[in-house]
Coordinates of C-alpha atoms in Angstrom, one line a residue:
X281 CA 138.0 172.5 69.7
X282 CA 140.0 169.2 67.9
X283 CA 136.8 166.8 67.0
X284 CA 139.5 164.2 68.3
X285 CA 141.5 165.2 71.0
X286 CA 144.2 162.8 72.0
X287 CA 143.3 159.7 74.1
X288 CA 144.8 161.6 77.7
X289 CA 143.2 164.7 76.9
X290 CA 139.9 162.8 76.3
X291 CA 139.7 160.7 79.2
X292 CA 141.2 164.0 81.1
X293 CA 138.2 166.1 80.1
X294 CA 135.5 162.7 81.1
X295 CA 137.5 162.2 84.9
X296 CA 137.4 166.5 85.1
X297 CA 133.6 166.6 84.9
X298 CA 132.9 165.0 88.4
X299 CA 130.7 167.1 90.8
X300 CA 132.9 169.4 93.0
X301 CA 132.0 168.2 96.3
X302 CA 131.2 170.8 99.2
X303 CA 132.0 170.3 102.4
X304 CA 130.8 173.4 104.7
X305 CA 133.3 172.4 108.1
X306 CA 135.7 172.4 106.0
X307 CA 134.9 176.6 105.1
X308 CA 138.4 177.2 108.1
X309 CA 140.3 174.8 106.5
X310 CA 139.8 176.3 103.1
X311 CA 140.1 179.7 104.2
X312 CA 143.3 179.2 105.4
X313 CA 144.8 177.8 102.6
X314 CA 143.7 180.6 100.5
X315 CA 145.6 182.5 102.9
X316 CA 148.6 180.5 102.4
X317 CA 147.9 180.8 98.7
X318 CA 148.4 184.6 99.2
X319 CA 151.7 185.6 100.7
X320 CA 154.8 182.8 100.5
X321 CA 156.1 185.0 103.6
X322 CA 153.0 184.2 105.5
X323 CA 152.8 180.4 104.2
X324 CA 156.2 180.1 105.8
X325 CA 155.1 181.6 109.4
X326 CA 152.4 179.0 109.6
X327 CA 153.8 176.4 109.2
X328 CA 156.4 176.9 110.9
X329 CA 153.6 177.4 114.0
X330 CA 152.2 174.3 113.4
X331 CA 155.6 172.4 113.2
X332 CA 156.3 173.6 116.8
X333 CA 152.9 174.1 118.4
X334 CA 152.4 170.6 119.6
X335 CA 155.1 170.9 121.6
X336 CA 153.8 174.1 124.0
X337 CA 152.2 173.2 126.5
X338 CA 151.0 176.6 128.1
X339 CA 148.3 178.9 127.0
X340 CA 150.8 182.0 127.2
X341 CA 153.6 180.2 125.2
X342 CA 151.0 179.2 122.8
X343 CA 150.0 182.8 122.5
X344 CA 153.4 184.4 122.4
X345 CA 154.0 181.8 119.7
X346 CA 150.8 182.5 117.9
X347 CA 151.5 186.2 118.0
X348 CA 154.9 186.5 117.2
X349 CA 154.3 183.8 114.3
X350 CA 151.3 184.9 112.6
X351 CA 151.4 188.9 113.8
X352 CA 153.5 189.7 111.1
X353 CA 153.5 192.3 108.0
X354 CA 152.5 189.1 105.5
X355 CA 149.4 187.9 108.0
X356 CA 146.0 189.0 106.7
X357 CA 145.0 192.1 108.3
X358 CA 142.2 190.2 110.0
X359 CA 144.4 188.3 111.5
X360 CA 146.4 191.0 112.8
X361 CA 143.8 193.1 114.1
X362 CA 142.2 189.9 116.3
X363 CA 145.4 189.4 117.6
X364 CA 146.2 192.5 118.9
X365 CA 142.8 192.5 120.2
X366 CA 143.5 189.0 121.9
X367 CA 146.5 190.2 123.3
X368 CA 144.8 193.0 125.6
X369 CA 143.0 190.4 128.0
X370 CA 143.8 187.3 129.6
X371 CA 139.8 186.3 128.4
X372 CA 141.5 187.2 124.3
X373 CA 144.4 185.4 125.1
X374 CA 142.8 181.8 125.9
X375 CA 139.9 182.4 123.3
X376 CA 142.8 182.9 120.2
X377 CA 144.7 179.7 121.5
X378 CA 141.7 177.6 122.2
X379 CA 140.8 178.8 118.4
X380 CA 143.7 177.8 116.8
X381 CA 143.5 174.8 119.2
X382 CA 140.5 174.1 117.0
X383 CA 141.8 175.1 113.7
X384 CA 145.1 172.9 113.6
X385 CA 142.8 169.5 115.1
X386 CA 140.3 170.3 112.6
X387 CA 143.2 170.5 109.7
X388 CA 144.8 167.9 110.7
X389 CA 141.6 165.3 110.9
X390 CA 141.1 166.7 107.2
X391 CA 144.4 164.4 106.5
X392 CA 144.6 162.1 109.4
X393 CA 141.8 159.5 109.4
X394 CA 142.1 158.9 113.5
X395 CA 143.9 158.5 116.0
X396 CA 143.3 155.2 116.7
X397 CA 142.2 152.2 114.5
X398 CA 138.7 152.5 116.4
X399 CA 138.8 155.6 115.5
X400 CA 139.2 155.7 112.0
X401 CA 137.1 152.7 111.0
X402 CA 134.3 154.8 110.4
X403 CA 135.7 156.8 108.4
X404 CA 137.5 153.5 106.4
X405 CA 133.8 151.8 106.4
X406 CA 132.3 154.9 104.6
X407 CA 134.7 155.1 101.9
X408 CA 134.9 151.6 101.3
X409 CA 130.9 151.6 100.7
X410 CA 131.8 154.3 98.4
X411 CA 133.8 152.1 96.4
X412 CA 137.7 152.8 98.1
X413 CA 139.6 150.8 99.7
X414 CA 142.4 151.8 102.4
X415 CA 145.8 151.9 102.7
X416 CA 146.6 152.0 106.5
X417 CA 149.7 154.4 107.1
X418 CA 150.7 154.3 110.9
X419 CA 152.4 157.5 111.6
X420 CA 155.9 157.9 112.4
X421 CA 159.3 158.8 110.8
X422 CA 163.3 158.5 111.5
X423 CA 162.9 156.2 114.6
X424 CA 166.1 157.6 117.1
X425 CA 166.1 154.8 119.4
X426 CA 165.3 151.0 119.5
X427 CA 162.1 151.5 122.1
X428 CA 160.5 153.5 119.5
X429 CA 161.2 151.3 116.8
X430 CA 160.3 148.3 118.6
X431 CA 156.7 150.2 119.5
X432 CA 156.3 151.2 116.1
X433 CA 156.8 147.5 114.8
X434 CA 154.4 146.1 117.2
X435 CA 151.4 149.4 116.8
X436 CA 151.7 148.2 112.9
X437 CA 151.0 144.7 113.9
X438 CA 148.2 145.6 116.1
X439 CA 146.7 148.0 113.2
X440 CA 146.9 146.1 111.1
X441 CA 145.1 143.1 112.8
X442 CA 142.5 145.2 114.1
X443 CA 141.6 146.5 110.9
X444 CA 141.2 143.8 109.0
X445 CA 139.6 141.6 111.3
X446 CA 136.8 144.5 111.1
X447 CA 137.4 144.5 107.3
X448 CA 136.2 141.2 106.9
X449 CA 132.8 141.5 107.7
X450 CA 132.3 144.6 105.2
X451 CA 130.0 143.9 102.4
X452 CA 132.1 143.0 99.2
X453 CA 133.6 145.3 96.7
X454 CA 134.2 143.0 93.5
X455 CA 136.2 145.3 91.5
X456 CA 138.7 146.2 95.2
X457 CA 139.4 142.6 95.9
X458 CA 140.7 141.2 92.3
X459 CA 143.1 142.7 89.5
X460 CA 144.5 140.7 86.4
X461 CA 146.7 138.5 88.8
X462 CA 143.9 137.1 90.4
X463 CA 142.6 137.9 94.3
X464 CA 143.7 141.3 95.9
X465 CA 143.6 141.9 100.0
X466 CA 140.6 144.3 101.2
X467 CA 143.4 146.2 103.3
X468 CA 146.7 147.2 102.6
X469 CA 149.3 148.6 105.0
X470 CA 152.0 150.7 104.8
X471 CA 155.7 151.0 106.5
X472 CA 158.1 152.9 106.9
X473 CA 161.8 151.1 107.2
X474 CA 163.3 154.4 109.1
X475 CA 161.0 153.8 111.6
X476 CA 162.0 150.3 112.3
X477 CA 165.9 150.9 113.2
X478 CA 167.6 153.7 115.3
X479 CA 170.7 152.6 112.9
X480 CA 168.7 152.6 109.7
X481 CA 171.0 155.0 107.6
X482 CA 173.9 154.4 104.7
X483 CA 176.9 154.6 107.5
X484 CA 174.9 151.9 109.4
X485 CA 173.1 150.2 106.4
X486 CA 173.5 146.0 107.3
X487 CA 173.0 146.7 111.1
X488 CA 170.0 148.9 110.3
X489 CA 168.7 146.7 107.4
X490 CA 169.1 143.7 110.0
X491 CA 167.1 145.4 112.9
X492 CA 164.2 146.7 110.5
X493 CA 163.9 143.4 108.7
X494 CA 163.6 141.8 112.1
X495 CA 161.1 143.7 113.0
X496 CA 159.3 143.6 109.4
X497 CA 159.1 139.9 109.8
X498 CA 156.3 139.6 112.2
X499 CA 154.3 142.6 110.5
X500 CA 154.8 139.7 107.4
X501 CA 153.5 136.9 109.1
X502 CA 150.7 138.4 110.5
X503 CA 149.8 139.9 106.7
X504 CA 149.8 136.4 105.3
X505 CA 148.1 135.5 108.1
X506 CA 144.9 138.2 107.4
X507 CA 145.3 138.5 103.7
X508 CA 146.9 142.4 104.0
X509 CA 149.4 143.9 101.1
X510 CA 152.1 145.6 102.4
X511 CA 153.7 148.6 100.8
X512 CA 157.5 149.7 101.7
X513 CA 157.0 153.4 101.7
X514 CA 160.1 154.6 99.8
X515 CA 161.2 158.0 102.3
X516 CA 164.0 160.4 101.7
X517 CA 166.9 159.7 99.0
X518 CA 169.7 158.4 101.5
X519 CA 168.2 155.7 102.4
X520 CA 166.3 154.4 99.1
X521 CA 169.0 151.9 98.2
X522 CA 168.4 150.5 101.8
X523 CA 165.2 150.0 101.7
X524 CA 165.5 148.5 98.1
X525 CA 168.0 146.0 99.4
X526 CA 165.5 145.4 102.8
X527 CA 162.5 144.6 100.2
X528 CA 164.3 142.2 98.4
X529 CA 166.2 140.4 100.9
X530 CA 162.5 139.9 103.0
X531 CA 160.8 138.5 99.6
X532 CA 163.5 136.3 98.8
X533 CA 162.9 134.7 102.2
X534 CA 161.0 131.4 101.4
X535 CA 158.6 132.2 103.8
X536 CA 157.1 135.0 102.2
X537 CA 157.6 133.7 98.9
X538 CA 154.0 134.4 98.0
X539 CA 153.3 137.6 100.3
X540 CA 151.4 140.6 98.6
X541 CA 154.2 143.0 98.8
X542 CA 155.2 146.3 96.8
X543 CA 157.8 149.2 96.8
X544 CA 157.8 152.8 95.7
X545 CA 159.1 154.6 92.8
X546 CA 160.1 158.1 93.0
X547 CA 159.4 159.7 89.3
X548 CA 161.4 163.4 91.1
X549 CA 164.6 160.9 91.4
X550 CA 167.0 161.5 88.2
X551 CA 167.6 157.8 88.4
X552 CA 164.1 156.7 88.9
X553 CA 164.0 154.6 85.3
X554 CA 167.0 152.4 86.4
X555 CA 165.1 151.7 90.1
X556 CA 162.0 151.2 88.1
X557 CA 163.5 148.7 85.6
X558 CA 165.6 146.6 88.7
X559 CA 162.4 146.3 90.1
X560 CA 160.8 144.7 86.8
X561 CA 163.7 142.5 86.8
X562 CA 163.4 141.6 90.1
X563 CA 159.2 141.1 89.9
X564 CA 160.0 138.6 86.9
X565 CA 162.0 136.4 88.6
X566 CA 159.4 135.6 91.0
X567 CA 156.6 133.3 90.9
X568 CA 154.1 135.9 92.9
X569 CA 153.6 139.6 91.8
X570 CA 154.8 142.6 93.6
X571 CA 152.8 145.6 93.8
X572 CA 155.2 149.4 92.1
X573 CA 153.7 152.4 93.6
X574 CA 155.0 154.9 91.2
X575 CA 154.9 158.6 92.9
X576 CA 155.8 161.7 92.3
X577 CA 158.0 162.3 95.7
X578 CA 157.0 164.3 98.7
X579 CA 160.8 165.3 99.7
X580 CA 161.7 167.8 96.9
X581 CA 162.8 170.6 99.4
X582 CA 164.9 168.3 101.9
X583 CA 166.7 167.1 99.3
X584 CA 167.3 170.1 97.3
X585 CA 168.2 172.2 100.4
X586 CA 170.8 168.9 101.7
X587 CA 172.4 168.3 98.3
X588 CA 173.1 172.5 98.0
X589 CA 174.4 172.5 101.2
X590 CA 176.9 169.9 101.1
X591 CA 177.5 170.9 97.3
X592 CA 176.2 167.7 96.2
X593 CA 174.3 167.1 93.0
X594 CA 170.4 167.3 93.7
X595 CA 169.5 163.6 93.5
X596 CA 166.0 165.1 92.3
X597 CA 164.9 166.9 89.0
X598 CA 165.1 171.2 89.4
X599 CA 161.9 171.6 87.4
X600 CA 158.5 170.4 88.1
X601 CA 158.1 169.6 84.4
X602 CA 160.8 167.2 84.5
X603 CA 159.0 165.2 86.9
X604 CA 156.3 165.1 85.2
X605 CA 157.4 164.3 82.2
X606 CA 159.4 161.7 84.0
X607 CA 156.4 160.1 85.3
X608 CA 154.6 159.8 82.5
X609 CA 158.1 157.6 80.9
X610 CA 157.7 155.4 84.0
X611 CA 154.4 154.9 83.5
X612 CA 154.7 153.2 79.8
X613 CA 157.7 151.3 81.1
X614 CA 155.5 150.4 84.5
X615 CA 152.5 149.5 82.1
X616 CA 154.3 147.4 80.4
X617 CA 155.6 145.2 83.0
X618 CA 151.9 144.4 83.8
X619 CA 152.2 140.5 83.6
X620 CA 154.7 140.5 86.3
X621 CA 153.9 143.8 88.3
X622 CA 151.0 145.2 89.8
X623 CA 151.1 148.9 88.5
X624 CA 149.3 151.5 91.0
X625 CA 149.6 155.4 90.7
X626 CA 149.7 157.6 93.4
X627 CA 148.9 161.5 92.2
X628 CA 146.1 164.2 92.6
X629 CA 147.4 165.6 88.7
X630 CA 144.6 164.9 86.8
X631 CA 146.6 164.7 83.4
X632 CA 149.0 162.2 85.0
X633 CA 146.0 159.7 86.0
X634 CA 144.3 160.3 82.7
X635 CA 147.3 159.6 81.0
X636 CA 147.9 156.1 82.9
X637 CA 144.4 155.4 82.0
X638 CA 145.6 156.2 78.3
X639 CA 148.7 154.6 77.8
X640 CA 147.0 151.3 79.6
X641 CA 144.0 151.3 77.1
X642 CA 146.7 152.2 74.3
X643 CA 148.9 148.8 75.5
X644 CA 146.0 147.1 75.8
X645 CA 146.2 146.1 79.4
X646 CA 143.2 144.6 81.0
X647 CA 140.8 146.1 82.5
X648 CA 141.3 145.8 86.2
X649 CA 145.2 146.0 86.1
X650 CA 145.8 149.4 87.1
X651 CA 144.9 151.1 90.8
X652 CA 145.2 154.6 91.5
X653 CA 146.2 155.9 95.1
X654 CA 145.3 159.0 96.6
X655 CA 145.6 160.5 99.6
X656 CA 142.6 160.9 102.2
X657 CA 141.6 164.4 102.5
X658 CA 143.0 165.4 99.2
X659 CA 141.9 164.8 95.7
X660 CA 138.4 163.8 96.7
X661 CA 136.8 164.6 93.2
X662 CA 139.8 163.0 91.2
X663 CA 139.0 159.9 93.3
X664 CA 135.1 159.7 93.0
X665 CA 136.0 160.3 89.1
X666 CA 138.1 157.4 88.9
X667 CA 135.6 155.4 90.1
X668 CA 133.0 156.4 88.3
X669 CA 135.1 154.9 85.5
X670 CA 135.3 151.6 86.9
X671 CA 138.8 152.2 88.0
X672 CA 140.6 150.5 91.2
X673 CA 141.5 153.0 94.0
X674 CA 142.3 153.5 97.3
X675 CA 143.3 156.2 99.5
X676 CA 146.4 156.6 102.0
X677 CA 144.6 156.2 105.5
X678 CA 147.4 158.1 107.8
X679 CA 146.1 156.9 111.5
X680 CA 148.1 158.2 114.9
X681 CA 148.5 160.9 117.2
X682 CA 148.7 164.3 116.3
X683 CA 152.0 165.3 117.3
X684 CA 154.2 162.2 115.7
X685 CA 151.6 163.3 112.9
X686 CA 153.0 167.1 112.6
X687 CA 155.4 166.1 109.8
X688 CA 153.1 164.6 107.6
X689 CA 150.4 167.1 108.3
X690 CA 153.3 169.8 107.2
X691 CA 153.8 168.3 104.3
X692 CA 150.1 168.1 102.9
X693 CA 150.0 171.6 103.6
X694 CA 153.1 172.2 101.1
X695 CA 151.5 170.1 98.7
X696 CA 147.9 171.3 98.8
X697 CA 149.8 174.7 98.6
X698 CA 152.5 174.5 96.4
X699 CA 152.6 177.1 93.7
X700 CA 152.8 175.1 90.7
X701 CA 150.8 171.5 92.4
X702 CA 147.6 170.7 90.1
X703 CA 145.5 171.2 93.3
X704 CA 146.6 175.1 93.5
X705 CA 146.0 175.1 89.7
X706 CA 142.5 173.3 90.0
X707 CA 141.7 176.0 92.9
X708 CA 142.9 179.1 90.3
X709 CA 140.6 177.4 87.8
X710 CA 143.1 177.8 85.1
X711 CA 142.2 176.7 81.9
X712 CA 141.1 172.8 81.6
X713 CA 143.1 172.0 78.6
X714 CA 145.9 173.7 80.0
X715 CA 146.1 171.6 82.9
X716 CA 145.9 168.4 80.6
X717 CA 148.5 169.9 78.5
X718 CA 151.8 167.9 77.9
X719 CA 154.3 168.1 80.2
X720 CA 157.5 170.4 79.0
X721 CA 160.5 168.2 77.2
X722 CA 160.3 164.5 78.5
X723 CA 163.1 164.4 80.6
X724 CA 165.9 161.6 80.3
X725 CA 167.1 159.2 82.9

């Protein structure tokens, strides 16, 4: 063992020592994910239940669904056994649909903080007395017509002044509510620009930028209005330069000169630096900070599969280590920006949040200048660890019905399943300084 490890690896090994938490309703949920962990084949036929399930509305087609999905070679052999069983009775039937009924609504509150803001406030009020604030994510993706996107703008609006009107009363959180620039909003919301215009898309991109920042305006005035940040959420690759444009268009606006605002940085996007150092540029010639979300990226398999099949370069790096090491560039460039920027990292790899902690302490940022974002449901250890360390977080509060939610509940799945994700790796209990390791050759942008 080195005497002196290096600073990451150090601060790696004090965030790693957390308690493990235990949760015994969550004993399905795990269960099934070690499932997933088993078979690729068998991953592949549950998820692709759960992307359609919502939409069955019968107890037979749920069953034929459930059987000809999950009855397969790659299934456990429980599984298979209890559904052949199931499927000799009308009594089996209903009991296996009204179990999986129960087993997809328990996963999915495991991600999904509520339905409704009423809903979820307990669970918001309980982690904010834990020390973690929210980040409100209404649910909701690729908008096809301008009903929906006109309901999605106004749900926003009524989330978010729901939730912080509520928020205000909470007991105060010193260390949630200021940073380096001064005074930080208890609540921050999220939004997603495809869900704001039917039109929003590179073909369409100054009508759809038009119609979303219309709609954006309001959400704006009402944030200024409650003291809420708002993030951009920064989606699938086609329509980053869009939503780019959209951000700074809306903050150019004198009228939201001084809003709390940030955008997202994709560290899997080859040209990630270059949209990391416009947005430096663009935070220094303003007078109030933005907020960079730097992430990892959650649409590595769209965007691989799209760019192969119209024999287009993948936008996004081939190898996991890439991306890492990728991140970890951003992050000194990000770091650096501090006086201008509000630097906040969103990951569950532990060696990527110790090594922001690093580099910070190494370029002597204060204190209170970085926050870390996690999603809820995921990374629960990482976050109590980062707080134990004085750190800023917050966690990615996704609130809305369960079927708009199907996509996003998909996704977690990939990620808390993913054969290389630090999460699979944490589960494996692979080796600790492994894990905190270097990523491979630092990739260049």
């Amino acid at each position: 063992m080195i005497d002196n490890p290096e600073p990451t690896i150090d601060i790696g090994r004090r965030l790693a020592r957390a308690e493990p938490t235990q949760q015994f309703g969550r004993r399905l949920e795990d269960k099934l994910v070690d499932w997933l962990l088993s078979d690729q084949r068998f991953k592949t036929q549950v998820f692709r239940l759960v992307d359609v399930y919502p939409a069955l509305r019968s107890t037979a087609d749920r069953f034929d669904h459930l059987y000809s999905y999950l009855h397969v070679e790659a299934a456990p052999r429980s599984v298979r056994m209890g559904l052949r069983l199931a499927s000799r009775s009308d009594l089996g039937r209903r009991g296996a649909v009204r179990i999986l009924d129960t087993s997809i609504s328990r996963m999915a509150r495991r991600f999904i903080a509520g339905s409704t803001p009423e809903e979820a406030l307990p669970t918001l009020s309980e982690l904010w007395s834990e020390g973690t604030a929210p980040i409100l994510d209404l649910l909701g993706e690729v908008t096809v017509t301008d009903r929906d996107a006109e309901r999605y703008g106004t749900r926003v609006d009524e989330y978010l002044t729901a939730v912080a009107s509520r928020m205000a009363s909470w007991p105060p959180q010193d260390h949630l509510v200021t940073d380096h620039h001064g005074p930080l909003p208890r609540l921050s919301v999220a939004i997603k620009p495809t869900a704001l215009s039917a039109r929003y898309h590179p073909l369409s991109s100054d009508v759809g930028i038009a119609e979303a920042a219309q709609r954006i305006r309001p959400i704006l005035r009402s944030a200024i209005r409650h003291d809420v940040f708002i993030w951009f959420d920064m989606e699938y690759y086609a329509v980053r330069d869009l939503t780019v444009r959209l951000f700074k268009m809306l903050l150019n606006e004198p009228e939201f000169a001084s809003v709390n605002a940030g955008i997202v940085v994709q560290a899997y996007l080859r040209d990630s630096m270059a949209q990391l150092e416009d947005t430096i540029e663009f935070a220094g010639s303003r007078s109030h900070p933005i907020g960079v979300r730097l992430v990892k990226g959650a649409y590595w398999d769209t965007e691989t599969v799209e760019a192969a099949a119209h024999g287009w370069p993948s936008p996004v790096y081939a190898e996991k280590a890439e991306t890492d090491a990728n991140y970890e560039a951003c992050t000194s460039v990000l770091n650096a920006a501090f006086e201008t920027v509000r630097p906040a990292y969103a990951s569950h790899n532990l060696r990527s949040v110790a090594n922001a902690i690093a580099d910070a302490q190494r370029q002597k940022l204060p204190d209170n200048a970085l926050e870390f974002q996690m999603l809820y449901g995921m990374g629960d250890d990482l976050r109590r660890a980062t707080n134990q360390l004085g750190a800023r977080t917050r966690f990615y509060a996704p609130v809305g019905e369960l079927i708009p939610g199907m996509a996003y509940l998909v996704r977690r799945l990939l990620e808390n399943t993913s054969n290389e994700s630090f999460l699979r790796q944490s589960r494996t209990h692979e080796e600790l300084d492994e894990l905190l390791a270097p990523p491979g050759p630092r990739a260049v942008s």
